[in-house]
Amino acid sequence: MKLLLFPSYRSTDFEVHRNWLAITHSLPISQWYYDTTSEWTLDYPPFFAYFEKILSIPALLVDPAIIDLQNSNYSAWSAVVYQRTTVILTELVLGIALLRFVRGTENISVQRIISASLFFHPGFLIVDHIHFQYNGFMFGILLWSIYQIRQGNKLAGGFFFAVLLNFKHIYMYLAPAYFIYLLRSHCMSPTGELLPARFISLANTVIVVCVVSLGPFILMGQLPQLLSRLFPFTRGLNHAYWAPNVWALFTAADRVLLRYVKGSGINVVINESGISSTSRGLVGDTVFAILPDIKPAHTFLITILFQSIFLAKLWKTPTYKSFLASLTLCGYTSFMFGWHVHEKAVLLILVPLSLLATSSHAYCRTFVIASVAGVYSLFPLLFTPAEAFVKLSYALLWGFFTLLPLNNHTYEFPASLPWVILDMFEKTYLGGFLLLHAVLTLLPLLSRSFESLTFLPLMLTSIYCAIGLVWAFLRLSAIYLTQE
């Protein structure tokens, strides 16, 4: 099926990665993070640059034009086949890790469902095999790290995570959970005494990985330039369309308040520059018309505050299950409150949350809500008609073979009337996606006549998915903080 998707839509990320192949193959390492031949400059950590360098070697044999730095927007069939094939092959890192998870588990049949659900996850199909990225490969490294920790090999778990950080720095969102868990469970005794030998071995492991990755650039005095590529804080609060998080609801609230203020005639100071800023969905500064503007420092402080609450619980109960929940919530908090969050970052929530799905019905229901909202939030990435049937039918099949069996395995009938009402509201919300999809199918027909409706489908998708993801975040937080 993935082979059949080769001719499907591909985003600018396809050209981004082709250009990175050309940069790492054509230029000396000293110029990798300085090159501006294309607007798609290299902005991933060094391990990913080395990864692209390795992939560029077979590319030279397949078609030398692929790695021609001056050959912008090259999309010959040879390039398409080669780059899409590398995604399929490198994703085997994920597949092998998921097979490992099946071994040694108490309920092998259920773990097989979870492993299969991750390997065939709609998020990976949409983002990697159509839109084009290498998330399956990198989440494979993350799962190798988690698997090693589950097996008690915490030093190996720390090693794999350090490697992962040097592939893609977005995984820094998960780093606080790793730091607290490894420090508390590996470097300290049960009575709280520091174990120097273990601490030094863990520190040396991380240092060695970072030296291999960053060492050449430090020696060349290029660390400031590298960091400026990795952390471009000049971008706005919202990404190309509002990622379904707290800021999507905040932005929507600003639009509602603006209309109310204009209609009611209330004397409120309106920021004129914010009238168009938050409705276009473009990359850049997000300015609000009524509500106060949000700065990077605000998002950082809120994220740290929420993460600290979960990390305090992890410090008190440094178990594997507690680590998984805290890890998920660290990624979730960053997605909910982070600056310039990409919609694709929802995978940072959905992947580790999958491993918690069978812990209880409460975890499973949270997983179902987050999965439905999270997967649907990725649909706008594929906006061409040819992929409409693929993304919808694939997601429905995945849900039928994954969400239903897991829900049936863990289901508990609500014990009281408030829980019955809550259960009803959650099921109503999930059913609402059918109505949402019907509305979104009809809106493009209207937008041809009304230009003001162009952004409405994206806004509706973002807001409705944000409601589910925010609720799932609150749900998961309450479950983790109240359960042993």
Short mmCIF file of N, CA and C in Angstrom, two decimals, residues 181-270:
data_model
loop_
_atom_site.label_atom_id
_atom_site.label_comp_id
_atom_site.label_asym_id
_atom_site.label_seq_id
_atom_site.Cartn_x
_atom_site.Cartn_y
_atom_site.Cartn_z
N TYR A 181 13.51 10.60 36.04
CA TYR A 181 13.37 9.15 36.24
C TYR A 181 14.73 8.47 36.37
N LEU A 182 15.65 8.78 35.47
CA LEU A 182 16.97 8.13 35.52
C LEU A 182 17.76 8.56 36.75
N LEU A 183 17.62 9.82 37.12
CA LEU A 183 18.30 10.29 38.32
C LEU A 183 17.76 9.59 39.56
N ARG A 184 16.45 9.51 39.65
CA ARG A 184 15.82 8.95 40.86
C ARG A 184 15.91 7.43 40.93
N SER A 185 15.71 6.74 39.81
CA SER A 185 15.64 5.28 39.85
C SER A 185 16.97 4.60 39.56
N HIS A 186 17.86 5.28 38.82
CA HIS A 186 19.13 4.64 38.45
C HIS A 186 20.31 5.17 39.24
N CYS A 187 20.31 6.46 39.52
CA CYS A 187 21.47 7.10 40.15
C CYS A 187 21.32 7.27 41.66
N MET A 188 20.16 6.87 42.20
CA MET A 188 19.94 7.01 43.63
C MET A 188 19.41 5.71 44.21
N SER A 189 19.75 5.45 45.43
CA SER A 189 19.26 4.25 46.13
C SER A 189 17.81 4.48 46.56
N PRO A 190 17.09 3.41 46.94
CA PRO A 190 15.71 3.57 47.40
C PRO A 190 15.57 4.53 48.58
N THR A 191 16.63 4.68 49.37
CA THR A 191 16.59 5.59 50.53
C THR A 191 16.96 7.02 50.16
N GLY A 192 17.30 7.27 48.89
CA GLY A 192 17.58 8.62 48.45
C GLY A 192 19.04 9.01 48.41
N GLU A 193 19.94 8.05 48.57
CA GLU A 193 21.37 8.35 48.54
C GLU A 193 21.88 8.30 47.10
N LEU A 194 22.73 9.26 46.74
CA LEU A 194 23.31 9.29 45.40
C LEU A 194 24.32 8.17 45.24
N LEU A 195 24.25 7.48 44.08
CA LEU A 195 25.19 6.41 43.76
C LEU A 195 26.18 6.96 42.73
N PRO A 196 27.34 7.43 43.18
CA PRO A 196 28.27 8.15 42.29
C PRO A 196 28.66 7.37 41.04
N ALA A 197 28.93 6.06 41.17
CA ALA A 197 29.38 5.27 40.03
C ALA A 197 28.32 5.27 38.92
N ARG A 198 27.06 5.07 39.31
CA ARG A 198 25.97 5.05 38.33
C ARG A 198 25.75 6.44 37.72
N PHE A 199 25.83 7.46 38.55
CA PHE A 199 25.64 8.83 38.05
C PHE A 199 26.72 9.18 37.03
N ILE A 200 27.96 8.82 37.35
CA ILE A 200 29.07 9.14 36.44
C ILE A 200 28.95 8.36 35.13
N SER A 201 28.55 7.09 35.24
CA SER A 201 28.41 6.27 34.01
C SER A 201 27.31 6.82 33.12
N LEU A 202 26.20 7.26 33.72
CA LEU A 202 25.11 7.84 32.93
C LEU A 202 25.54 9.16 32.31
N ALA A 203 26.19 10.00 33.10
CA ALA A 203 26.66 11.30 32.60
C ALA A 203 27.66 11.11 31.46
N ASN A 204 28.57 10.17 31.63
CA ASN A 204 29.57 9.92 30.58
C ASN A 204 28.93 9.41 29.30
N THR A 205 27.89 8.59 29.45
CA THR A 205 27.18 8.08 28.27
C THR A 205 26.58 9.22 27.46
N VAL A 206 25.90 10.13 28.16
CA VAL A 206 25.28 11.27 27.49
C VAL A 206 26.35 12.19 26.89
N ILE A 207 27.43 12.41 27.64
CA ILE A 207 28.50 13.29 27.15
C ILE A 207 29.15 12.73 25.90
N VAL A 208 29.41 11.43 25.89
CA VAL A 208 30.04 10.80 24.72
C VAL A 208 29.16 10.97 23.48
N VAL A 209 27.84 10.74 23.64
CA VAL A 209 26.92 10.91 22.51
C VAL A 209 26.96 12.35 22.00
N CYS A 210 26.93 13.31 22.91
CA CYS A 210 26.93 14.72 22.52
C CYS A 210 28.25 15.14 21.89
N VAL A 211 29.35 14.57 22.37
CA VAL A 211 30.66 14.89 21.79
C VAL A 211 30.75 14.38 20.35
N VAL A 212 30.26 13.16 20.13
CA VAL A 212 30.26 12.61 18.77
C VAL A 212 29.40 13.46 17.85
N SER A 213 28.26 13.93 18.36
CA SER A 213 27.34 14.73 17.55
C SER A 213 27.84 16.16 17.35
N LEU A 214 28.10 16.84 18.45
CA LEU A 214 28.40 18.27 18.40
C LEU A 214 29.88 18.59 18.31
N GLY A 215 30.73 17.61 18.66
CA GLY A 215 32.17 17.84 18.74
C GLY A 215 32.78 18.55 17.55
N PRO A 216 32.54 18.07 16.33
CA PRO A 216 33.14 18.75 15.16
C PRO A 216 32.75 20.22 15.04
N PHE A 217 31.51 20.54 15.40
CA PHE A 217 31.03 21.91 15.26
C PHE A 217 31.56 22.80 16.39
N ILE A 218 31.76 22.20 17.56
CA ILE A 218 32.38 22.94 18.66
C ILE A 218 33.82 23.28 18.31
N LEU A 219 34.55 22.30 17.76
CA LEU A 219 35.95 22.54 17.38
C LEU A 219 36.07 23.60 16.30
N MET A 220 35.07 23.68 15.43
CA MET A 220 35.09 24.69 14.36
C MET A 220 34.53 26.03 14.83
N GLY A 221 34.10 26.11 16.09
CA GLY A 221 33.53 27.35 16.61
C GLY A 221 32.18 27.69 16.04
N GLN A 222 31.43 26.65 15.64
CA GLN A 222 30.15 26.88 14.96
C GLN A 222 28.93 26.60 15.85
N LEU A 223 29.14 26.36 17.14
CA LEU A 223 28.01 26.03 18.01
C LEU A 223 26.94 27.13 18.03
N PRO A 224 27.31 28.43 18.13
CA PRO A 224 26.27 29.47 18.09
C PRO A 224 25.45 29.45 16.80
N GLN A 225 26.12 29.23 15.67
CA GLN A 225 25.41 29.18 14.39
C GLN A 225 24.46 27.98 14.34
N LEU A 226 24.93 26.85 14.85
CA LEU A 226 24.10 25.64 14.87
C LEU A 226 22.86 25.88 15.73
N LEU A 227 23.04 26.47 16.90
CA LEU A 227 21.92 26.72 17.81
C LEU A 227 20.93 27.71 17.22
N SER A 228 21.43 28.68 16.46
CA SER A 228 20.53 29.66 15.85
C SER A 228 19.64 28.99 14.80
N ARG A 229 20.13 27.94 14.16
CA ARG A 229 19.32 27.18 13.20
C ARG A 229 18.29 26.30 13.92
N LEU A 230 18.68 25.75 15.06
CA LEU A 230 17.81 24.80 15.77
C LEU A 230 16.67 25.51 16.50
N PHE A 231 16.91 26.75 16.95
CA PHE A 231 15.91 27.43 17.78
C PHE A 231 15.58 28.81 17.20
N PRO A 232 14.75 28.85 16.14
CA PRO A 232 14.38 30.13 15.52
C PRO A 232 13.18 30.76 16.25
N PHE A 233 13.43 31.49 17.32
CA PHE A 233 12.36 32.04 18.15
C PHE A 233 11.64 33.22 17.50
N THR A 234 12.05 33.59 16.29
CA THR A 234 11.39 34.72 15.63
C THR A 234 10.03 34.32 15.05
N ARG A 235 9.70 33.04 15.07
CA ARG A 235 8.41 32.60 14.54
C ARG A 235 7.29 32.92 15.53
N GLY A 236 6.06 32.93 15.04
CA GLY A 236 4.93 33.35 15.85
C GLY A 236 4.40 32.26 16.77
N LEU A 237 3.39 32.64 17.58
CA LEU A 237 2.79 31.71 18.54
C LEU A 237 2.16 30.51 17.84
N ASN A 238 1.40 30.79 16.78
CA ASN A 238 0.70 29.72 16.05
C ASN A 238 1.46 29.35 14.79
N HIS A 239 1.35 28.07 14.43
CA HIS A 239 1.98 27.58 13.21
C HIS A 239 1.06 27.88 12.02
N ALA A 240 1.35 27.25 10.87
CA ALA A 240 0.65 27.54 9.62
C ALA A 240 -0.87 27.47 9.76
N TYR A 241 -1.37 26.50 10.49
CA TYR A 241 -2.74 26.61 10.97
C TYR A 241 -2.69 26.27 12.44
N TRP A 242 -3.67 26.70 13.19
CA TRP A 242 -3.60 26.57 14.64
C TRP A 242 -3.49 25.11 15.04
N ALA A 243 -2.37 24.71 15.62
CA ALA A 243 -2.27 23.36 16.18
C ALA A 243 -3.33 23.23 17.27
N PRO A 244 -3.99 22.08 17.38
CA PRO A 244 -5.14 21.95 18.30
C PRO A 244 -4.72 21.90 19.77
N ASN A 245 -4.39 23.06 20.30
CA ASN A 245 -3.96 23.13 21.70
C ASN A 245 -4.66 24.29 22.40
N VAL A 246 -4.17 24.66 23.57
CA VAL A 246 -4.78 25.74 24.34
C VAL A 246 -4.77 27.05 23.57
N TRP A 247 -3.70 27.30 22.81
CA TRP A 247 -3.60 28.58 22.10
C TRP A 247 -4.58 28.64 20.93
N ALA A 248 -4.99 27.51 20.41
CA ALA A 248 -6.03 27.51 19.38
C ALA A 248 -7.35 28.00 19.97
N LEU A 249 -7.68 27.50 21.17
CA LEU A 249 -8.89 27.95 21.84
C LEU A 249 -8.77 29.42 22.27
N PHE A 250 -7.58 29.81 22.70
CA PHE A 250 -7.33 31.20 23.10
C PHE A 250 -7.51 32.13 21.89
N THR A 251 -6.97 31.71 20.76
CA THR A 251 -7.09 32.50 19.53
C THR A 251 -8.54 32.58 19.08
N ALA A 252 -9.24 31.44 19.15
CA ALA A 252 -10.65 31.43 18.77
C ALA A 252 -11.47 32.34 19.70
N ALA A 253 -11.15 32.31 20.99
CA ALA A 253 -11.85 33.17 21.95
C ALA A 253 -11.65 34.64 21.61
N ASP A 254 -10.46 34.99 21.15
CA ASP A 254 -10.19 36.37 20.75
C ASP A 254 -11.06 36.77 19.58
N ARG A 255 -11.26 35.86 18.63
CA ARG A 255 -12.11 36.18 17.46
C ARG A 255 -13.56 36.36 17.88
N VAL A 256 -14.02 35.48 18.80
CA VAL A 256 -15.41 35.58 19.28
C VAL A 256 -15.62 36.89 20.03
N LEU A 257 -14.68 37.22 20.91
CA LEU A 257 -14.78 38.46 21.68
C LEU A 257 -14.76 39.68 20.76
N LEU A 258 -13.95 39.62 19.72
CA LEU A 258 -13.87 40.74 18.77
C LEU A 258 -15.22 40.99 18.11
N ARG A 259 -15.85 39.89 17.66
CA ARG A 259 -17.16 40.04 17.02
C ARG A 259 -18.21 40.56 18.01
N TYR A 260 -18.14 40.06 19.25
CA TYR A 260 -19.10 40.50 20.26
C TYR A 260 -18.92 41.98 20.58
N VAL A 261 -17.67 42.40 20.74
CA VAL A 261 -17.40 43.80 21.05
C VAL A 261 -17.87 44.71 19.92
N LYS A 262 -17.61 44.31 18.68
CA LYS A 262 -18.03 45.13 17.54
C LYS A 262 -19.55 45.19 17.43
N GLY A 263 -20.20 44.06 17.72
CA GLY A 263 -21.66 44.00 17.59
C GLY A 263 -22.39 44.70 18.72
N SER A 264 -21.83 44.68 19.91
CA SER A 264 -22.51 45.24 21.08
C SER A 264 -22.19 46.71 21.30
N GLY A 265 -21.13 47.18 20.67
CA GLY A 265 -20.76 48.58 20.84
C GLY A 265 -20.09 48.89 22.16
N ILE A 266 -19.63 47.87 22.87
CA ILE A 266 -18.94 48.08 24.14
C ILE A 266 -17.64 48.83 23.89
N ASN A 267 -17.33 49.74 24.77
CA ASN A 267 -16.13 50.55 24.63
C ASN A 267 -14.91 49.77 25.16
N VAL A 268 -14.29 49.03 24.27
CA VAL A 268 -13.11 48.23 24.59
C VAL A 268 -12.02 48.57 23.59
N VAL A 269 -10.81 48.71 24.09
CA VAL A 269 -9.68 49.01 23.20
C VAL A 269 -9.39 47.80 22.32
N ILE A 270 -9.42 48.01 21.02
CA ILE A 270 -9.16 46.92 20.06
C ILE A 270 -7.82 47.17 19.38
#
